[in-house]
Coordinates of C-alpha atoms in Angstrom, one line a residue:
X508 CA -0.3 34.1 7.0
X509 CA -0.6 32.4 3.4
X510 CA 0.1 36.1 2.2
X511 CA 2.5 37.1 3.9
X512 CA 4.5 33.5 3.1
X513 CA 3.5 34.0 -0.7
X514 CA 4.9 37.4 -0.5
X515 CA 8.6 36.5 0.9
X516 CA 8.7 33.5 -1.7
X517 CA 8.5 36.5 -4.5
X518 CA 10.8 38.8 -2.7
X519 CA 13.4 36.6 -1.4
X520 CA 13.2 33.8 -3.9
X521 CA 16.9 34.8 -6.0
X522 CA 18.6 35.3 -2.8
X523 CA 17.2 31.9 -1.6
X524 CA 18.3 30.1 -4.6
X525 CA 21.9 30.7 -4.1
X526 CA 22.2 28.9 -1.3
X527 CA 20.6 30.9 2.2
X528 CA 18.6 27.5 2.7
X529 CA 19.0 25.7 6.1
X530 CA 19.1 21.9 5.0
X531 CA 18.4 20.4 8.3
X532 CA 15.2 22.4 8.7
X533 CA 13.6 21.7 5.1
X534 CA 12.3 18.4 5.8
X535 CA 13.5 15.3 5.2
X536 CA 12.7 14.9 0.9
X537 CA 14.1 18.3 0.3
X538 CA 17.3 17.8 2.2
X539 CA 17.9 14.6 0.2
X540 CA 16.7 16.7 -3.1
X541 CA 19.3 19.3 -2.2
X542 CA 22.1 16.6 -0.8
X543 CA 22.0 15.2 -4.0
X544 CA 22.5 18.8 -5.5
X545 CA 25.7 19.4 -3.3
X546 CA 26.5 16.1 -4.0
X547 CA 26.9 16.4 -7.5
X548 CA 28.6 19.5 -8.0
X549 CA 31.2 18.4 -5.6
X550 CA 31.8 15.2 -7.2
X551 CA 35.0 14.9 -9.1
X552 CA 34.5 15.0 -13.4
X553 CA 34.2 11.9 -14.4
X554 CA 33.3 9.8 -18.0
X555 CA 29.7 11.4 -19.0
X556 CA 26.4 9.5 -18.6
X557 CA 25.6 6.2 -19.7
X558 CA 22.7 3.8 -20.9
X559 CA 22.0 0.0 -20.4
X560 CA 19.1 -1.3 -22.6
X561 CA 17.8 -4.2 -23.7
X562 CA 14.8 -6.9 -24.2
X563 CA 13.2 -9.4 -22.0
X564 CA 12.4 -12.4 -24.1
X565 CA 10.7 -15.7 -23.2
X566 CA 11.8 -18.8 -24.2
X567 CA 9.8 -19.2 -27.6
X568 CA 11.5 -15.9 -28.6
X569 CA 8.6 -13.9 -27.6
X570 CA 9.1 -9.9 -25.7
X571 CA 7.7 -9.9 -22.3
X572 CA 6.1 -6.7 -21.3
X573 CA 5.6 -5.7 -17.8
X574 CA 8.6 -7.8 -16.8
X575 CA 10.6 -6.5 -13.9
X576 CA 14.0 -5.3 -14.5
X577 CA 16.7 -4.9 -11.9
X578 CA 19.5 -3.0 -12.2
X579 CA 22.2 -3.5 -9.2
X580 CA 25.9 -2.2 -8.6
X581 CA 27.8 -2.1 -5.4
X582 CA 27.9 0.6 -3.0
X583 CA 24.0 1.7 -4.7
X584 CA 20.8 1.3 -3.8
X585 CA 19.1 -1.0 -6.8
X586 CA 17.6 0.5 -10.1
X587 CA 13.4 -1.4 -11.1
X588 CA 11.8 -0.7 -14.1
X589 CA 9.2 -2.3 -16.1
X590 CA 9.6 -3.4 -19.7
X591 CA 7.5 -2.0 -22.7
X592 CA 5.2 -3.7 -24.7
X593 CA 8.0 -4.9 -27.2
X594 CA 10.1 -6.5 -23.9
X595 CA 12.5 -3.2 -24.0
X596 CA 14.3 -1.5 -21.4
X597 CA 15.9 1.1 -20.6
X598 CA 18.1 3.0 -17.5
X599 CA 19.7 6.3 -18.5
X600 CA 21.9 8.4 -17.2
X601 CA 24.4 6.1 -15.5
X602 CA 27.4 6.7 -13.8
X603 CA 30.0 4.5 -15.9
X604 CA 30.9 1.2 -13.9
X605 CA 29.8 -2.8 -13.5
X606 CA 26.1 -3.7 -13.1
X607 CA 24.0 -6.9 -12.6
X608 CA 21.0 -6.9 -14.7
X609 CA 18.1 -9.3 -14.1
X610 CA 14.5 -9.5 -14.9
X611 CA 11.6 -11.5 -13.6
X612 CA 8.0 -12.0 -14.0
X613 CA 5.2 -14.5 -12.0
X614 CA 8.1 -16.3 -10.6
X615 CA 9.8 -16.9 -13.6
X616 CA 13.3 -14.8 -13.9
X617 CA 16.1 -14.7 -16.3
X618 CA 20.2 -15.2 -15.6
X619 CA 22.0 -12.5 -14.0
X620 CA 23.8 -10.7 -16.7
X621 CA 27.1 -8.6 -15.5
X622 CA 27.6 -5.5 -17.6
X623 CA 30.9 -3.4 -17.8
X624 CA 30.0 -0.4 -19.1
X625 CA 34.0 0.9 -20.1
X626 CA 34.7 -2.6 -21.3
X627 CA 34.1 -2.9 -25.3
X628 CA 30.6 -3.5 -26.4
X629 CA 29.8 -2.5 -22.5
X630 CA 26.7 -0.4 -24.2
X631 CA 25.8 -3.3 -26.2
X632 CA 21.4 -4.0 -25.9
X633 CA 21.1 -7.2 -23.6
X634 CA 19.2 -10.6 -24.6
X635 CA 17.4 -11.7 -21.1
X636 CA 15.3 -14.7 -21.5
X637 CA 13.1 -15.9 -18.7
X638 CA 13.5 -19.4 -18.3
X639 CA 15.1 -20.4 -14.9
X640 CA 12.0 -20.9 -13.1
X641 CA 9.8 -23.3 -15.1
X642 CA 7.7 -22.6 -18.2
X643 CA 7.5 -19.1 -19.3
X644 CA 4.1 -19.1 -21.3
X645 CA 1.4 -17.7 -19.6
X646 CA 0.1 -19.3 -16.7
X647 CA -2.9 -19.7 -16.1
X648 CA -5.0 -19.5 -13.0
X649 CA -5.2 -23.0 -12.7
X650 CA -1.6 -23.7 -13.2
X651 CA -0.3 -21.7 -10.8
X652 CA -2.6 -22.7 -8.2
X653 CA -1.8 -26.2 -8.5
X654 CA 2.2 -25.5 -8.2
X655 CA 3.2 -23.3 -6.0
X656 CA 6.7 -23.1 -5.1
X657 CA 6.3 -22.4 -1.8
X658 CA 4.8 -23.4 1.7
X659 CA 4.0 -21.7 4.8
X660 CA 5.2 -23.8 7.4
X661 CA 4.9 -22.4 10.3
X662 CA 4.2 -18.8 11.9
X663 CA 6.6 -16.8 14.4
X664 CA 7.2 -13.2 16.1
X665 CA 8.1 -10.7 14.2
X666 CA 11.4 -10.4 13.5
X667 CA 13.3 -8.0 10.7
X668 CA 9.6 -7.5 9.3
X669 CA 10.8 -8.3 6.0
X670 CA 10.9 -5.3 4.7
X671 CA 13.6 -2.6 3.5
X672 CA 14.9 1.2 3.9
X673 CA 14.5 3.2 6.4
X674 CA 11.9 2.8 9.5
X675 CA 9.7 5.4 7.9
X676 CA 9.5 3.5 4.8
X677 CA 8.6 0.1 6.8
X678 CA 5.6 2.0 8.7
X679 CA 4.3 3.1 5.3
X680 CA 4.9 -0.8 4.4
X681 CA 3.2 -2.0 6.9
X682 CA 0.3 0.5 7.0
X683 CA -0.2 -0.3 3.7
X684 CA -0.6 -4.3 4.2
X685 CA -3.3 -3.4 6.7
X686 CA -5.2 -1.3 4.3
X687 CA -5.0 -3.5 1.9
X688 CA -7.8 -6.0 3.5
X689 CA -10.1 -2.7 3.4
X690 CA -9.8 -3.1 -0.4
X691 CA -11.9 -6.6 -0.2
X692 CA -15.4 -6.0 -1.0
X693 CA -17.7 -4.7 2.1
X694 CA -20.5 -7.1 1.6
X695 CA -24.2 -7.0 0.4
X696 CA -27.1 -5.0 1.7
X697 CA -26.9 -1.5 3.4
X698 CA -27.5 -1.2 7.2
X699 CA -30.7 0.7 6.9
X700 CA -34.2 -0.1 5.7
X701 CA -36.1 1.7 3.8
X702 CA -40.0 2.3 3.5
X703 CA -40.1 -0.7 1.0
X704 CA -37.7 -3.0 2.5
X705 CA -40.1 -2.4 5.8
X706 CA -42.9 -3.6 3.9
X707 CA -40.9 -6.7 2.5
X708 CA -39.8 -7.6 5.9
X709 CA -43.2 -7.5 7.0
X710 CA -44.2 -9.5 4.1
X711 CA -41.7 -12.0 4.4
X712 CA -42.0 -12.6 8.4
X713 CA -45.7 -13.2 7.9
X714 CA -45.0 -15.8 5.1
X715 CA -42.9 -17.1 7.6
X716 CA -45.5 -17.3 10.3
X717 CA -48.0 -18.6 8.1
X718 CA -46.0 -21.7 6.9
X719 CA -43.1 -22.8 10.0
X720 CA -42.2 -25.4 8.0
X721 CA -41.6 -23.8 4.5
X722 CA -37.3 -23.6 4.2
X723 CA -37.7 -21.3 0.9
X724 CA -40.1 -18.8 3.3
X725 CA -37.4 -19.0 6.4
X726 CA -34.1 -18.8 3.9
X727 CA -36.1 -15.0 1.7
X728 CA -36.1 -13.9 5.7
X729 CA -33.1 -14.7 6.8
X730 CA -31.6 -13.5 3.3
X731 CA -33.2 -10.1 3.8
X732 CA -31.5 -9.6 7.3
X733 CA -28.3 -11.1 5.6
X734 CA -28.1 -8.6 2.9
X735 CA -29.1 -5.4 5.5
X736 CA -26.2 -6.4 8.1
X737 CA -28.7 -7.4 10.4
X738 CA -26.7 -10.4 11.4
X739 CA -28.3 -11.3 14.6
X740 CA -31.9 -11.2 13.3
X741 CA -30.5 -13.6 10.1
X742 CA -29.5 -16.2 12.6
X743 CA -32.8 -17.9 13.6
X744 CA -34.7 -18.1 10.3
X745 CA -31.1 -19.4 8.7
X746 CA -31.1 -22.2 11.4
X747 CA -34.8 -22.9 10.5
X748 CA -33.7 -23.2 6.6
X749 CA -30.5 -25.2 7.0
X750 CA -32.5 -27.3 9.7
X751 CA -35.5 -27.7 7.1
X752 CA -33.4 -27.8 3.7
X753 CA -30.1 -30.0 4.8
X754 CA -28.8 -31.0 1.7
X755 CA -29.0 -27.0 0.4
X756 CA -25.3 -26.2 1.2
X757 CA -26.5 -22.2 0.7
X758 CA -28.2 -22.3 3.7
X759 CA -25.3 -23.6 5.8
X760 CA -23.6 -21.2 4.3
X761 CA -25.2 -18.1 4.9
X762 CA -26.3 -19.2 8.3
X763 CA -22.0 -19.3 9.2
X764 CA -21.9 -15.6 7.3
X765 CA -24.6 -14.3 9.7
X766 CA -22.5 -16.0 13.0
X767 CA -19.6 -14.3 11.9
X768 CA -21.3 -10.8 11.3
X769 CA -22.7 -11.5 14.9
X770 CA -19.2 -12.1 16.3
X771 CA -19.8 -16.0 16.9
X772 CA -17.0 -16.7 15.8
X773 CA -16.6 -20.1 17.0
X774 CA -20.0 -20.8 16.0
X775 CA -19.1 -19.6 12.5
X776 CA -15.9 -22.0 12.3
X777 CA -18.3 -24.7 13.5
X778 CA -20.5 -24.1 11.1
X779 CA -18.2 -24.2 8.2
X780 CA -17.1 -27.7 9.5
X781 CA -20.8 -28.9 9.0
X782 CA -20.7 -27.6 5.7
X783 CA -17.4 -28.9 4.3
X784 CA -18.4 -32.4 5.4
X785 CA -20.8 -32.7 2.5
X786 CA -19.3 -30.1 0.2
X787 CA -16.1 -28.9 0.2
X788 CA -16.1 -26.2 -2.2
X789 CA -14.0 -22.7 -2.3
X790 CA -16.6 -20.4 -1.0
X791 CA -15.8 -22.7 2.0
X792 CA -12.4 -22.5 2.1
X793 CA -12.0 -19.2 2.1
X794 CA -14.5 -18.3 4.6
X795 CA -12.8 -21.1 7.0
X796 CA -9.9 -19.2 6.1
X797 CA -11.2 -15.5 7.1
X798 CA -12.4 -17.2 10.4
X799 CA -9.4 -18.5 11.0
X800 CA -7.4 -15.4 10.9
X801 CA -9.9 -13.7 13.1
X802 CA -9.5 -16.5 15.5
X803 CA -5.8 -16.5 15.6
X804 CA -4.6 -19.0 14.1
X805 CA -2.6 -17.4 10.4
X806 CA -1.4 -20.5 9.7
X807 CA -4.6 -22.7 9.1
X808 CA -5.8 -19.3 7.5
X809 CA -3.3 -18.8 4.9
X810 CA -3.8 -22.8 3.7
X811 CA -7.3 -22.4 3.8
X812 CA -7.1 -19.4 1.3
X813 CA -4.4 -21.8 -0.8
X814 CA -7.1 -24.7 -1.3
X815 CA -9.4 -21.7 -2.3
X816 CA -7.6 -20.6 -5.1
X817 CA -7.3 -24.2 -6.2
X818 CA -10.6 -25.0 -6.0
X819 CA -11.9 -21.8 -7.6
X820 CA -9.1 -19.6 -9.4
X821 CA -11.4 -16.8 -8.8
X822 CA -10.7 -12.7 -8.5
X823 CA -11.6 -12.8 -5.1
X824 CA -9.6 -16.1 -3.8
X825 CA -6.3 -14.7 -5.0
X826 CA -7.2 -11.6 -3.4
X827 CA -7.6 -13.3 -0.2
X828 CA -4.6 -15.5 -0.7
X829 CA -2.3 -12.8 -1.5
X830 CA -3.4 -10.6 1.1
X831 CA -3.0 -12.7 4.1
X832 CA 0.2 -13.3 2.9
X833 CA 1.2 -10.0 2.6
X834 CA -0.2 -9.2 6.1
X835 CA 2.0 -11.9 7.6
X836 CA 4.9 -10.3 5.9
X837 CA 5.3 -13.3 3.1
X838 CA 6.2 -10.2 0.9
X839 CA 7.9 -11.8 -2.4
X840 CA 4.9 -14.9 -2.1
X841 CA 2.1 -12.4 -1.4
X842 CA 3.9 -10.4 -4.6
X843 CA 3.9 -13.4 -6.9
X844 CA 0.1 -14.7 -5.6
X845 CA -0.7 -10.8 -6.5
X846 CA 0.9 -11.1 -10.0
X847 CA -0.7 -14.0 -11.2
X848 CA -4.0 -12.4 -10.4
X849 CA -3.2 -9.6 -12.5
X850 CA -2.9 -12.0 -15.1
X851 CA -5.7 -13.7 -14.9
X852 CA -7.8 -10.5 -13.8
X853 CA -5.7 -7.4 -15.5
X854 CA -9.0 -5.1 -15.2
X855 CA -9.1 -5.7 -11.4
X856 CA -8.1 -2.3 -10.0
X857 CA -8.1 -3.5 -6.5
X858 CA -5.4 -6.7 -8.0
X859 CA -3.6 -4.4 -9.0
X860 CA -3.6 -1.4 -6.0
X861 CA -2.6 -4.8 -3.8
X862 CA 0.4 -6.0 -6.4
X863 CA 1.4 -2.1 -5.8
X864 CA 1.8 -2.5 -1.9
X865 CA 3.6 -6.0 -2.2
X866 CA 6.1 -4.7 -4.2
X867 CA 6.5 -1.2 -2.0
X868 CA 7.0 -3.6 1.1
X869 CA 10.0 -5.4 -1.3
X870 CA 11.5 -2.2 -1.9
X871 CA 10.7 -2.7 -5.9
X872 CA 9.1 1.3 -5.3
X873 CA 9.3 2.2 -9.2
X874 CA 7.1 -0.8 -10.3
X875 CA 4.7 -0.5 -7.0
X876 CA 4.0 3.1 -8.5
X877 CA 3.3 2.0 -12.1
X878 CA 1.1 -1.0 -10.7
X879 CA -0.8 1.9 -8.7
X880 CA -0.6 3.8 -11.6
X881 CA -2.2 1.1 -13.8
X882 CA -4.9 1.1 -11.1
X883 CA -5.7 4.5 -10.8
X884 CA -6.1 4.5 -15.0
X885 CA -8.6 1.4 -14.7
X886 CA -11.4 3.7 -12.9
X887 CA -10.1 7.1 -12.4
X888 CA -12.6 8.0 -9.9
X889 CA -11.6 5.4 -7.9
X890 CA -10.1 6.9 -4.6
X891 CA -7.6 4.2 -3.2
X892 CA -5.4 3.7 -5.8
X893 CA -4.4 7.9 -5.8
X894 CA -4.1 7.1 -1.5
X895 CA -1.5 4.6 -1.6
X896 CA 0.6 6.2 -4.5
X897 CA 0.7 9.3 -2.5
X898 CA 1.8 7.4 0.2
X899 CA 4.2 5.6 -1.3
X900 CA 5.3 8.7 -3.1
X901 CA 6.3 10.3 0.4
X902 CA 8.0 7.7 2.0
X903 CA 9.8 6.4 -0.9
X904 CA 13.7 7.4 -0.7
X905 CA 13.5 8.9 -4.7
X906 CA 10.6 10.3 -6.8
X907 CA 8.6 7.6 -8.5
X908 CA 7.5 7.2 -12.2
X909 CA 4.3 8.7 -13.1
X910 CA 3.0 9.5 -9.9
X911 CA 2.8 13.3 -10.1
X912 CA 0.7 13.2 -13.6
X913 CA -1.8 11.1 -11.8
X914 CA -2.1 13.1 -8.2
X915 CA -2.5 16.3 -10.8
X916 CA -5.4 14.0 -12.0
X917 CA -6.6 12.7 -8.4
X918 CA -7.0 17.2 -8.0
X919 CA -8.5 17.7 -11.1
X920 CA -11.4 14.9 -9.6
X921 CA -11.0 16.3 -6.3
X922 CA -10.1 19.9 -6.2
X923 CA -11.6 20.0 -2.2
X924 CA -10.0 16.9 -1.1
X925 CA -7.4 17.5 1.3
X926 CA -5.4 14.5 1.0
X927 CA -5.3 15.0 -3.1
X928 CA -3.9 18.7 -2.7
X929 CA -1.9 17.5 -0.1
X930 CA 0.2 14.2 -1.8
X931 CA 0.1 16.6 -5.3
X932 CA 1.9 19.1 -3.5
X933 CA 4.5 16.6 -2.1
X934 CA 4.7 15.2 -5.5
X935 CA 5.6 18.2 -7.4
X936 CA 7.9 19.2 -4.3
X937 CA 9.9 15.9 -4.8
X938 CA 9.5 15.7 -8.7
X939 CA 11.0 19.4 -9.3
X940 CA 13.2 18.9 -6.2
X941 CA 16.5 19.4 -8.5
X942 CA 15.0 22.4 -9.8
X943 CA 12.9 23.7 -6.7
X944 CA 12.2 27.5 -7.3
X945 CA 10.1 30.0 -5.9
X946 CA 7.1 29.6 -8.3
X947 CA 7.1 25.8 -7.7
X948 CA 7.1 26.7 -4.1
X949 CA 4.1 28.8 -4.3
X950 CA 2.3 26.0 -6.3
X951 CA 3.6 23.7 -3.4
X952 CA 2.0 26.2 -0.5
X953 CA -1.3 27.1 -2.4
X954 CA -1.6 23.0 -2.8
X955 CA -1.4 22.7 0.7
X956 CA -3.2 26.0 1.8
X957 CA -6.2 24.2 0.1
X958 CA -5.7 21.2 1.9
X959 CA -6.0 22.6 5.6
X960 CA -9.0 25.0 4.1
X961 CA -10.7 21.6 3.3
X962 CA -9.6 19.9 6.3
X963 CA -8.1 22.4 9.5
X964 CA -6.9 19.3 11.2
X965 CA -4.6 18.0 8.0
X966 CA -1.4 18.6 10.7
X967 CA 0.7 17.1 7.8
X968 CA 0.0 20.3 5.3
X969 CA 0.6 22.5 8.6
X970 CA 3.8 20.9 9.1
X971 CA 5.5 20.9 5.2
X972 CA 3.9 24.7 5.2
X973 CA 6.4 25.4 8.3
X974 CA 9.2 23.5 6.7
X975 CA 9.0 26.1 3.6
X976 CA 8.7 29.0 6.4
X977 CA 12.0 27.7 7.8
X978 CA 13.5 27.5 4.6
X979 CA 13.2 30.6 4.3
X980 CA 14.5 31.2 7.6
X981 CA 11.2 32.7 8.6
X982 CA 11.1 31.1 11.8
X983 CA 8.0 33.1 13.7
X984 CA 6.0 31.8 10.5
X985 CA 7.1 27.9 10.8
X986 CA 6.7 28.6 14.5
X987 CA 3.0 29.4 14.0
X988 CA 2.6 26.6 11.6
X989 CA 4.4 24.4 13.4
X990 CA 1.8 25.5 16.4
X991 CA -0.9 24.5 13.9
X992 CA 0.2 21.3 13.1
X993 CA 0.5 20.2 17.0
X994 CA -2.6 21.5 17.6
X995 CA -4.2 19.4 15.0
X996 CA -2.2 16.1 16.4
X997 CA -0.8 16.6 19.5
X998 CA 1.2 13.1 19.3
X999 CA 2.8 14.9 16.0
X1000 CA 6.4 13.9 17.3
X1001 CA 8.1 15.8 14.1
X1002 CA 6.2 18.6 14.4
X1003 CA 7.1 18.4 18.2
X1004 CA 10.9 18.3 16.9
X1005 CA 11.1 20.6 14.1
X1006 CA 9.2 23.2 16.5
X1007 CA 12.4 22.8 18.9
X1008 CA 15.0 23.5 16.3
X1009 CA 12.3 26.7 15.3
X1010 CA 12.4 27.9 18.8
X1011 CA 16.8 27.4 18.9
X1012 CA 16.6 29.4 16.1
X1013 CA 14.9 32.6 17.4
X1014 CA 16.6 32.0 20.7
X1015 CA 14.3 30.3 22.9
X1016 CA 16.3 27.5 24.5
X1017 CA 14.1 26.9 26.9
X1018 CA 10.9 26.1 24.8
X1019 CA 13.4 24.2 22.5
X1020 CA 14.2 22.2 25.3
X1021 CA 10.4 21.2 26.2
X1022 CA 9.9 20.5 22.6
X1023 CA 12.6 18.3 22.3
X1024 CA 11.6 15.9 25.5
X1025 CA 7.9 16.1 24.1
X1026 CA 9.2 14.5 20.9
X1027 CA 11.6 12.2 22.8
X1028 CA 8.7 10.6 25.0
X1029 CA 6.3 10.7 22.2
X1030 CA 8.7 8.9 20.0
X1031 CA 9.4 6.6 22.8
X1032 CA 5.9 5.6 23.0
X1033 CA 4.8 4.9 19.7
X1034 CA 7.6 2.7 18.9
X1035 CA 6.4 0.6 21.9
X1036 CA 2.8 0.9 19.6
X1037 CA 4.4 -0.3 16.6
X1038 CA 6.3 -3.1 18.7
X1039 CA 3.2 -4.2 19.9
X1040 CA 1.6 -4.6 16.6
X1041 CA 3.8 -6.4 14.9
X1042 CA 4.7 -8.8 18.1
X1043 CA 0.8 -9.6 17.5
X1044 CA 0.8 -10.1 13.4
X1045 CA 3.0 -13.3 13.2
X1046 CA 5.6 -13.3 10.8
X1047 CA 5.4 -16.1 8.2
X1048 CA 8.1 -18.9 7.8
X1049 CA 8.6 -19.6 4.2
X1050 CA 9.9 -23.0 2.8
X1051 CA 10.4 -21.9 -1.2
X1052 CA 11.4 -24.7 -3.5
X1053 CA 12.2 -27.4 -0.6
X1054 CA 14.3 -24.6 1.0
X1055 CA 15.2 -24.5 4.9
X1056 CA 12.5 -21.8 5.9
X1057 CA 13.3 -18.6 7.4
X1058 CA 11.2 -15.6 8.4
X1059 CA 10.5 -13.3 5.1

């Protein structure tokens, strides 16, 4: 089949160039890639391209690198990019007209400049200084953890999830905030034993046995279960050494770690009570917090992991700050929490993967893509960074700023990972869109060819492989790889669909039909899913700067 499709790319490439594709069956990036085409050459002549630049200053005079910059006009979707080392900026390629420029960083944000770009001096380099929002030196952890300027105050249902775009881009959003907790660290200890642990668990159980009373002998035990998962087996001899050893906080401690790991976690919360009574101390705070969010209650959670970051300014405490935010849809707080962890932590990879997917939920896509970007260049081997750019890269309504050089990388690490092939190939696909021709489209098929080699249930590769098949208005081929796709995930609802307009194409109205009712109820019931889920993650009310709150 991969022949056979390679073979009418060759043959039939010129003639499908000028013009014999079928937009509504080339998937939704190419038909915006090739909207945009017929867009442009319809449009009317107008004056030629042109360029807004500029610096980002602080107030001492100083260029600000890695500032945002916004770029907004009327009628258009908003313009991010990030400023170089020496504060510049640049947008190129502009249609002539009035824009509102801004840039912010860590909460702090300059004036809104307006810019006529047919006016005299329209093309002038811009001065933005950051100084509305406080100091603009660099905070440190400390300092920004002692004054936030904002408060959760209360939770509610879901509402407009805070988010922006389409529906597709909010599922990626919100996917992302969930997969963002996976990036926390997975704990100590694996869950098997080896031949010498099984020796020092013998050991360590008959010191135990030998001595009843000895908390150092109970508290080696219990730490050995601890750091092997064995959470339930940790319980007793941690009792026995908090019982022993009460004014050893550790032991308290660890004993509310193994009740949680259990699933007591009541007994866990309880146990953190006992703890903070004689020492309230971070490592407290944010397990309370942790507890609390597993218990229900997001609200106590979120200041928990506030008084953490104030106790302790520490990598992990702003992670877990800015990621329950984030997860309760307190987007723009989670994104500053996120920022001023990169700041104190700039080598954190994970920091900076979570900074990515704050800023992709506020619809600031070219700066979530660098920040990913920056992450993925930290530890290249490092798989999750690559995941959510290729993620982002898909559902994102343009292409995105140095995302295909580093999915060519994520290959070149991982030539037999299907997900790798299959984002690269979506990358160049979206990338090249304005110049899609055959020979990208066979680099785009062999991408994804590899990716259902290396996985025969990836039912996304089937599905983009059908969408070329269509484009060519080979509809048996999309058929079969439509087929493919459904068979790998029956609840495929656009597979379902675009298998329907396949089968109206060759003349089968009644298969069509089926298809189209499959997609309909399948459509039906995950929206109910996604419903569900967000009814169940409450939505953060925001007071910001003394502000009335509202939902973010």
């Amino acid at each position: 089949m991969a022949v056979r499709l390679r073979a009418k790319l060759r043959s039939r490439g010129a003639r499908w160039l000028k013009g014999r594709i079928n937009v509504v069956d080339f998937g939704p990036v190419a038909s915006a890639i090739l909207f945009m085409i017929f867009a442009i050459s319809a449009a009317p002549a107008q004056q030629g391209p042109v360029t807004i630049q500029g610096t980002v200053r602080d107030r001492a005079g100083a260029p600000v690198t890695d500032a945002s910059v916004r770029l907004e006009r009327d009628g258009n979707s908003p313009l991010q990019t990030i400023t170089q080392p020496d504060g510049s900026f640049t947008f190129a390629g502009l249609a002539s007209g009035v824009y509102v420029v801004s840039a912010e960083k860590v909460g702090q944000r300059s004036a809104a400049m307006t810019v006529n770009t047919a006016a005299p001096q329209g093309n002038a380099p811009l001065a933005l200084t950051l100084d509305l929002a406080g100091s603009t030196k660099q905070a440190s952890p400390m300092e920004f953890a002692d004054a936030p300027n904002f408060t959760i105050a209360a939770v509610t249902d879901w509402t407009a999830a805070g988010g922006h775009g389409s529906d597709a881009v909010l599922r990626t959003s919100e996917a992302l905030n969930r997969e963002t907790l996976a990036l926390k660290p997975s704990g100590s200890g694996t869950a098997s034993v080896s031949g010498e642990s099984a020796e020092s668990e013998s050991a360590l159980k008959a010191a135990v046995a030998r001595n009843p009373v000895d908390a150092e002998a109970s508290r080696k035990l219990g730490d050995f279960y601890l750091r092997a998962n064995r959470f339930q087996d940790a319980i007793s001899p941690l009792r026995a050494a908090a019982k022993l050893e009460p004014d050893r906080p550790r032991n308290e401690y660890d004993l509310a770690l193994a009740l949680e790991g259990s699933g007591d976690l009541a007994g866990a919360r309880e146990q953190v009570e006992k703890l903070r009574a004689h020492n309230q101390n971070a490592d407290a705070h944010r397990l309370a917090g942790e507890l609390d969010e597993k218990l229900g209650d997001p609200l106590a959670a979120v200041h928990e992991l506030e008084r953490a970051v104030r106790e302790d300014p520490s990598e992990q405490n702003y992670f877990e700050w800015g990621s329950e935010l984030l997860l309760h849809r307190a987007v723009w707080q989670a994104k500053d929490v996120f920022s001023a962890g990169v700041e104190a932590y700039p080598k954190s990879a994970r920091m900076l993967t979570a900074l990515g997917a704050a800023l992709f939920a506020g619809a600031l896509y070219d700066e979530a893509a660098h920040r990913l970007c920056q992450a993925s260049d930290l530890n290249p081997a490092d798989l999750e960074p690559y995941m959510f750019m290729g993620k982002i890269e898909v559902a994102a309504p343009n292409p995105l700023v140095c995302v295909e050089q580093k999915l060519a990388r994520f290959v070149e690490l991982r030539p037999n990972d299907p997900m790798a092939n299959y984002f690269y190939a979506m990358a160049i696909w979206k990338q090249k869109g304005q110049g899609i021709d055959p020979s990208t489209l066979m680099r785009v098929q062999d991408l994804l060819n590899t990716a259902i080699k290396n996985d025969p249930k990836c039912s996304d590769a089937y599905l983009q492989l059908g969408v070329i098949a269509a484009a060519l208005n080979d509809f048996p081929m999309a058929i079969d790889f439509y087929n493919q796709a459904i068979k790998a995930n029956p609840q495929f609802s656009q597979a379902h669909y675009r298998l329907g307009v396949a089968y109206d194409r060759v003349g089968n109205k009644e298969k069509a039909a089926e298809q189209f009712r499959l997609h309909d109820e399948i459509e039906k019931h995950q929206a109910a899913v996604v419903e569900k889920q967000r009814r169940e993650v409450k939505q953060f009310l925001v007071v910001v700067d003394g502000k009335k709150p509202g939902p973010q």
